[in-house]
XYZ file of C-alpha atoms in Angstrom:
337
model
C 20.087 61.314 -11.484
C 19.960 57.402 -11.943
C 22.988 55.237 -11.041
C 24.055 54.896 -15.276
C 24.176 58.602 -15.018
C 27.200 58.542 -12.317
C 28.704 55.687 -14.244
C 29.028 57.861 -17.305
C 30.635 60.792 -15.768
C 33.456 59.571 -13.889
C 35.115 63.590 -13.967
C 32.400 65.285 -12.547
C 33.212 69.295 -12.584
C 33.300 71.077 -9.252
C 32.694 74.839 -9.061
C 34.169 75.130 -5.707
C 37.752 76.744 -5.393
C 39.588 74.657 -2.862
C 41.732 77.483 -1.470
C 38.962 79.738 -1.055
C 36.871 76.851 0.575
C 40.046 75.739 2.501
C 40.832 79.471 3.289
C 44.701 78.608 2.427
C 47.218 80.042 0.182
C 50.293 78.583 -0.887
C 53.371 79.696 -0.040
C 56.345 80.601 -3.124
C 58.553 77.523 -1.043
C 56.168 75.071 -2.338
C 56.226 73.621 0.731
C 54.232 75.220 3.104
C 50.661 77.004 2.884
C 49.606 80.040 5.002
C 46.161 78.815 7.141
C 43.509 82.463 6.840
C 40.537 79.852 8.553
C 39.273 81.166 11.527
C 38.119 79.033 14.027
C 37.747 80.270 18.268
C 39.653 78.040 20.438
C 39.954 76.953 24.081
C 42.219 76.781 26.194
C 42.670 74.050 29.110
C 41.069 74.300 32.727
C 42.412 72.635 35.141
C 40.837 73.619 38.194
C 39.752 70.634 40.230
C 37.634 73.737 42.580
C 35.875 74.808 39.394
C 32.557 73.735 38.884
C 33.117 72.261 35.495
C 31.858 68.917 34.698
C 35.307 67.846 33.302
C 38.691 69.222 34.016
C 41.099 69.523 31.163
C 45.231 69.572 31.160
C 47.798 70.170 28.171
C 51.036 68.395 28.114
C 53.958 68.265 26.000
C 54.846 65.160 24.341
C 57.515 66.063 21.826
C 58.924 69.658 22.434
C 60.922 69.035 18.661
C 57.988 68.638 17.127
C 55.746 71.190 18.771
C 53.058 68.093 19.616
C 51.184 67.844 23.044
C 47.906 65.808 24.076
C 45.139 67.979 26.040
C 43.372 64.980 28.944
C 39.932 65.591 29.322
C 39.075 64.133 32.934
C 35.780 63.764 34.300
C 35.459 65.849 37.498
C 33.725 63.247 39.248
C 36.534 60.556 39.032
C 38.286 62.776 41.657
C 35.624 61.986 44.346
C 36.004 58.210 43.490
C 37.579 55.545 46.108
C 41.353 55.176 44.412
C 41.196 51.688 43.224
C 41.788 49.766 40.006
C 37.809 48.775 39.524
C 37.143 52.916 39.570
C 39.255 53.284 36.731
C 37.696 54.623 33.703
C 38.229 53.573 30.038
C 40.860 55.566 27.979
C 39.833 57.098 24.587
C 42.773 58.201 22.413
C 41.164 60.752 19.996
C 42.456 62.489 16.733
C 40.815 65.330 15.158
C 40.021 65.943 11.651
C 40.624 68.517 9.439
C 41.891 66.862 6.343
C 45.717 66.453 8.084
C 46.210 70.288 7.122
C 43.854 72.451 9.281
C 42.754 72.708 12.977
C 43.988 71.983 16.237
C 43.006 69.746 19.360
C 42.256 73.231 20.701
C 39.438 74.551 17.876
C 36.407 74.917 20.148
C 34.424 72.778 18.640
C 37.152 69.518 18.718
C 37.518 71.070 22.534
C 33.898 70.918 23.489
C 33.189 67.423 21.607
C 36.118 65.940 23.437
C 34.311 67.018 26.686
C 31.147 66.129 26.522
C 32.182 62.509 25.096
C 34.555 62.257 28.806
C 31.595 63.309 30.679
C 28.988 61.505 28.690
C 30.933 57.940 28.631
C 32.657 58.540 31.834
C 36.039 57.886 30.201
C 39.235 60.019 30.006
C 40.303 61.362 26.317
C 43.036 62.169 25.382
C 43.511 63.968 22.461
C 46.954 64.284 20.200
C 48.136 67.558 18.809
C 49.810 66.176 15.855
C 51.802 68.119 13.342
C 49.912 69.494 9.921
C 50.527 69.011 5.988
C 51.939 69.967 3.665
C 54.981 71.348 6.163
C 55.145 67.446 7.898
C 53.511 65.129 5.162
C 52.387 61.697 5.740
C 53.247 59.751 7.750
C 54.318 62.656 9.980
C 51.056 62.894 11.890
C 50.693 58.652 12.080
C 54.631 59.314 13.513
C 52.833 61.678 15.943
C 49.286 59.695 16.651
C 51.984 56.195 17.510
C 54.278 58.743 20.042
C 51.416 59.842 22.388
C 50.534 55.830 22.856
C 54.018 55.185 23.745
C 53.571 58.355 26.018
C 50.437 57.203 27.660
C 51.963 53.681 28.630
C 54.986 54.989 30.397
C 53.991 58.796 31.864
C 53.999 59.155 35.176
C 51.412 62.273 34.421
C 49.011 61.684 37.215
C 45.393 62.257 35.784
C 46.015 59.141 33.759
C 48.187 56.633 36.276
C 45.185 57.438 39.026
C 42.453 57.212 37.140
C 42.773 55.884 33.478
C 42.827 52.056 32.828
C 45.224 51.739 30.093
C 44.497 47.773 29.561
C 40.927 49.241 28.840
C 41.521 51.835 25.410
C 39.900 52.358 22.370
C 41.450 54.281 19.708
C 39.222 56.993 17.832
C 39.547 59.438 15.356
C 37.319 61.814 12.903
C 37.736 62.533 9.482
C 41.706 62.618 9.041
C 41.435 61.684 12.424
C 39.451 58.079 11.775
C 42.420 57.403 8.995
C 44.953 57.831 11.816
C 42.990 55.744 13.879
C 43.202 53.071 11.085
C 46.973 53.819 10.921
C 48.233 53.463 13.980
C 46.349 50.837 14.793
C 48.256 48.979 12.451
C 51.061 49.993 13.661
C 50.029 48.846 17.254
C 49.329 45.812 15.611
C 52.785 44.867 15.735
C 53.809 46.597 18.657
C 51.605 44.902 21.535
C 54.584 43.971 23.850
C 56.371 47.418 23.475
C 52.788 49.106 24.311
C 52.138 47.197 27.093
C 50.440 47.799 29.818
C 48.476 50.274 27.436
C 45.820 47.259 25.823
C 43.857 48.846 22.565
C 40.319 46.807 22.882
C 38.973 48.646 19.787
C 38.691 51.121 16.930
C 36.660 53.715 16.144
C 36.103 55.852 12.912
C 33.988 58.403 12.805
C 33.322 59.830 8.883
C 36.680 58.135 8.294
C 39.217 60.867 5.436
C 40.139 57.609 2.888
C 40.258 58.328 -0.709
C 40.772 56.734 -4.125
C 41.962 57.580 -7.701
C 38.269 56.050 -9.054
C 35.561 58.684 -7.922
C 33.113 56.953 -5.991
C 29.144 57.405 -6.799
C 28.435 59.253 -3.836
C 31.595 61.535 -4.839
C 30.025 62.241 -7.986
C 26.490 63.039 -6.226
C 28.006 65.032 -4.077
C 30.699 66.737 -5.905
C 30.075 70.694 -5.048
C 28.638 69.022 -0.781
C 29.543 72.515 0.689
C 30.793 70.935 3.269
C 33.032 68.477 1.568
C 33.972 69.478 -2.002
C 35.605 67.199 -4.533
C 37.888 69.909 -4.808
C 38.489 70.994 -1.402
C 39.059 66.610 -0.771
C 41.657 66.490 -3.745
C 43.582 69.258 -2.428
C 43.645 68.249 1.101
C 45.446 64.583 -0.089
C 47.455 66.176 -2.730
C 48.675 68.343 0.244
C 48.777 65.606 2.779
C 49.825 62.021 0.778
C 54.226 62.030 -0.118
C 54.870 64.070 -2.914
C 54.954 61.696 -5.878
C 52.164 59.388 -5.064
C 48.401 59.338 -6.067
C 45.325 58.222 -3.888
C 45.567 54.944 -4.514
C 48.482 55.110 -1.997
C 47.757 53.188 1.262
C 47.657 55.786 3.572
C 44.667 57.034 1.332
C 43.358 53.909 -0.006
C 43.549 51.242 2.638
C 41.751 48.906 0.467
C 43.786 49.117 -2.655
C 46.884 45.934 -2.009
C 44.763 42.904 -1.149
C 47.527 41.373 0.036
C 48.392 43.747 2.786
C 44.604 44.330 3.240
C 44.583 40.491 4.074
C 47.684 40.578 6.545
C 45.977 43.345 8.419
C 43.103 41.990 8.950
C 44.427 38.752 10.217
C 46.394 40.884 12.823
C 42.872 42.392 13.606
C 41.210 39.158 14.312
C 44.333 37.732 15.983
C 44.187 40.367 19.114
C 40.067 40.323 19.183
C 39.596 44.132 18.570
C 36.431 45.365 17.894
C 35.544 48.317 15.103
C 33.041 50.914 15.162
C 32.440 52.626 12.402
C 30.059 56.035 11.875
C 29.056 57.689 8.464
C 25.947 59.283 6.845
C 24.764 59.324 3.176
C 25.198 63.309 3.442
C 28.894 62.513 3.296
C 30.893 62.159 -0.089
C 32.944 59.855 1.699
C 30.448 57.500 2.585
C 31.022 54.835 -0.449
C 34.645 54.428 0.691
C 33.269 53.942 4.294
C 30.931 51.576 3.739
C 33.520 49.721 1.176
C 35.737 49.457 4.261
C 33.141 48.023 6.514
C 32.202 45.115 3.671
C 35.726 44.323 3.292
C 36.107 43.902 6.821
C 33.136 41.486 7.275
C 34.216 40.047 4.184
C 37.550 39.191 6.049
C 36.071 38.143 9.608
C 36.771 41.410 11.258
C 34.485 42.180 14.466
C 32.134 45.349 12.791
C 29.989 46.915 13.775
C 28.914 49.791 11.674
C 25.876 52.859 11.924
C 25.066 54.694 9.078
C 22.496 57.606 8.847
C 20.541 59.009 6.239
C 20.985 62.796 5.169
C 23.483 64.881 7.455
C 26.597 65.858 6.294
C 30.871 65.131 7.271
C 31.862 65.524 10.335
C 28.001 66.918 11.448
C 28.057 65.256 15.517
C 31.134 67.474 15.951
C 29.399 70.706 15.659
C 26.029 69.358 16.441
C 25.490 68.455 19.923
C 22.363 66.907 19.619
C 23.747 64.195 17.334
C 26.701 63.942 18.834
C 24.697 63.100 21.902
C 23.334 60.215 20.108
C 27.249 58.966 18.872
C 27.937 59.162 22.456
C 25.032 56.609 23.280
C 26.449 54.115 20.431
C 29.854 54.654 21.718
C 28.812 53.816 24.960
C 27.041 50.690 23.995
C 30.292 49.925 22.308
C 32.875 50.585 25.225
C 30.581 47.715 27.074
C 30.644 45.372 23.966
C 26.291 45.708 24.100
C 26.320 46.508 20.654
C-alpha cells in the first residue's frame, strides 16, 4: 500500500471487537466494566536469606484509594558498605495496560521490573495506580504524583539505605510512558516540594498518546493483533473525562502549542534528559516519533531508539529484547548515550 493510499482512507475499518480483544464487559452503571483477562501474577519476596537476585516489598501508599508501590531491591546492595556513594539510582516505573487493565503485580510487569533492578543495579519502584473507567483521568496521574511525594519523605528503609533519591529517572510503558510524561509535568512545577527526591530524566517506553487524526502507521496497522484501532479507541474513550475527544492533552500532548511550548521550556530549564523507545511494529509509533521531533524541534535533550518490526509493548514479555532496553537504559542512567 503506497503512502496516497493511507491518505485516502483516513476511517480505516477494523474487524477486531474491542471487548472481546480487551476481554471486558460493561457494566449496566455505565461506569464501571467487569475485567474477564487473565493474566498469572506474583506476589512480593522479601526474604533477604533467599537466594533471589532481587528482593521485592509491597507497601501501601494510599489505603483510600487501594494504591501501593512494590520496591524491587537488588540483593546485592545489602552486602554493600552503608554510604551515600553505594547508593543506587531510583527508577519510578508505571505499567501499561491502556489505564484500564493490569496490575504492578501481572507476572510479566513483575518479572520486567526485576530484571531491569538487577540488570541496571538500581531500585524500582513501581506504582499501583487506580484503573479506568471506575477512576478516569487524571486519577492515575493523581496516583503516579502521590508515590513521588511518598518516596521523598518515607522513612521505608529499602529506599532511605540504599536508594539515592537526588539520582531518579521517571519511566513508564504504554499508559505507563503517558504518565511518565504527566507527572513529569507536574514535577515540573513542584521541584522544591519534591525535594530531596531530584528527577534527572524521563523515559517512555512505546509511549499510549493518541489523536482524533489517524496516523499512517494507525491506518497500516489497523487490525495489529496486538494493538487494534479498536481495542486503542476504546481504551481512551474509557480512560480520557467523559465529554472530551483525543485531541485532549492527556491524550494528545502535542495538540496546544502554546502549552507544548511552556513545557518544554520547563524541560530545558531543570536539564532533564528523555529517552524514548518505539518500533515500527507499533501503531503508535507515528505519534512517538512526532513527540520526539517536536522535542528537538524545541531544544529538549532526546535521545530516541527506534526498531524495525516488533510489536507494542514486545521487551516486556520478551526477555531477550528487553535485555537489550536494559543496555540503552543503562547507557542512559550514565548520560553515555
Amino acid at each position: 500500500m503506497s503512502h496516497h493510499d493511507y491518505d485516502t482512507n483516513p476511517n480505516p475499518i477494523c474487524t477486531v471487537d474491542p471487548y472481546d480483544y480487551l476481554k471486558i464487559i460493561r457494566n449496566p452503571d455505565g461506569r464501571t466494566i467487569t475485567r474477564h483477562l487473565q493474566v498469572p501474577t506474583k506476589s512480593a519476596s522479601p526474604d533477604p536469606t533467599s537466594l533471589s537476585p532481587v528482593l521485592t516489598k509491597d507497601v501501601t501508599l494510599n489505603p483510600t484509594h487501594n494504591t501501593w508501590i512494590r520496591i524491587f531491591l537488588p540483593s546485592k546492595a545489602l552486602t554493600n558498605t552503608n554510604n551515600d556513594d553505594n547508593k543506587l539510582p531510583l527508577i519510578v516505573y508505571y505499567h501499561g495496560g491502556g489505564f484500564i487493565l493490569l496490575s504492578v503485580s501481572s507476572s510479566f510487569h513483575h518479572d520486567f521490573c526485576s530484571d531491569m533492578a538487577a540488570q541496571l543495579s538500581a531500585v524500582v519502584v513501581s506504582v499501583e495506580y487506580r484503573l479506568a473507567p471506575e477512576h478516569r483521568l487524571p486519577a492515575a496521574y493523581d496516583d503516579a504524583f502521590e508515590a513521588l511525594d511518598w518516596i521523598k519523605s518515607t522513612d521505608e528503609i529499602w529506599l532511605r539505605e540504599f536508594a539515592d533519591v537526588s539520582n531518579c529517572f521517571l519511566m513508564g510503558t504504554s499508559a505507563g510512558g503517558n504518565i511518565t510524561y504527566h507527572v513529569g509535568l507536574r514535577a515540573l512545577t513542584a521541584v522544591d516540594e519534591l525535594a530531596p527526591l531530584k528527577i534527572k530524566g524521563l523515559v517512555l517506553h512505546h509511549s499510549f498518546f493518541g489523536g482524533v487524526k489517524r496516523t499512517e502507521s494507525e491506518i497500516r496497522l489497523v487490525n495489529n493483533p496486538v494493538l487494534p484501532l479498536s481495542g486503542n479507541d476504546l481504551m481512551w474513550e474509557l480512560a480520557l473525562p467523559i465529554g472530551v475527544d483525543r485531541d485532549h492533552e492527556y491524550s494528545n500532548p502535542t495538540a496546544d502549542v502554546r502549552r507544548w511550548s511552556d513545557n518544554c521550556d520547563g524541560i530545558k530549564g531543570l536539564g532533564w534528559r528523555l529517552l524514548v523507545v518505539g518500533c515500527d511494529g507499533d501503531p503508535l509509533i507515528d505519534r512517538q516519533v512526532e513527540f520526539v521531533e517536536m522535542l528537538k524541534k524545541n531544544g529538549v535533550d532526546v535521545v530516541s531508539r527506534f526498531s524495525q518490526g516488533y510489536y507494542h509493548g514486545v521487551e516486556i514479555v520478551d526477555p531477550t529484547k528487553a535485555t537489550e532496553l536494559f543496555v540503552l537504559l543503562k547507557q542512559f542512567l550514565n548520560n553515555d548515550n
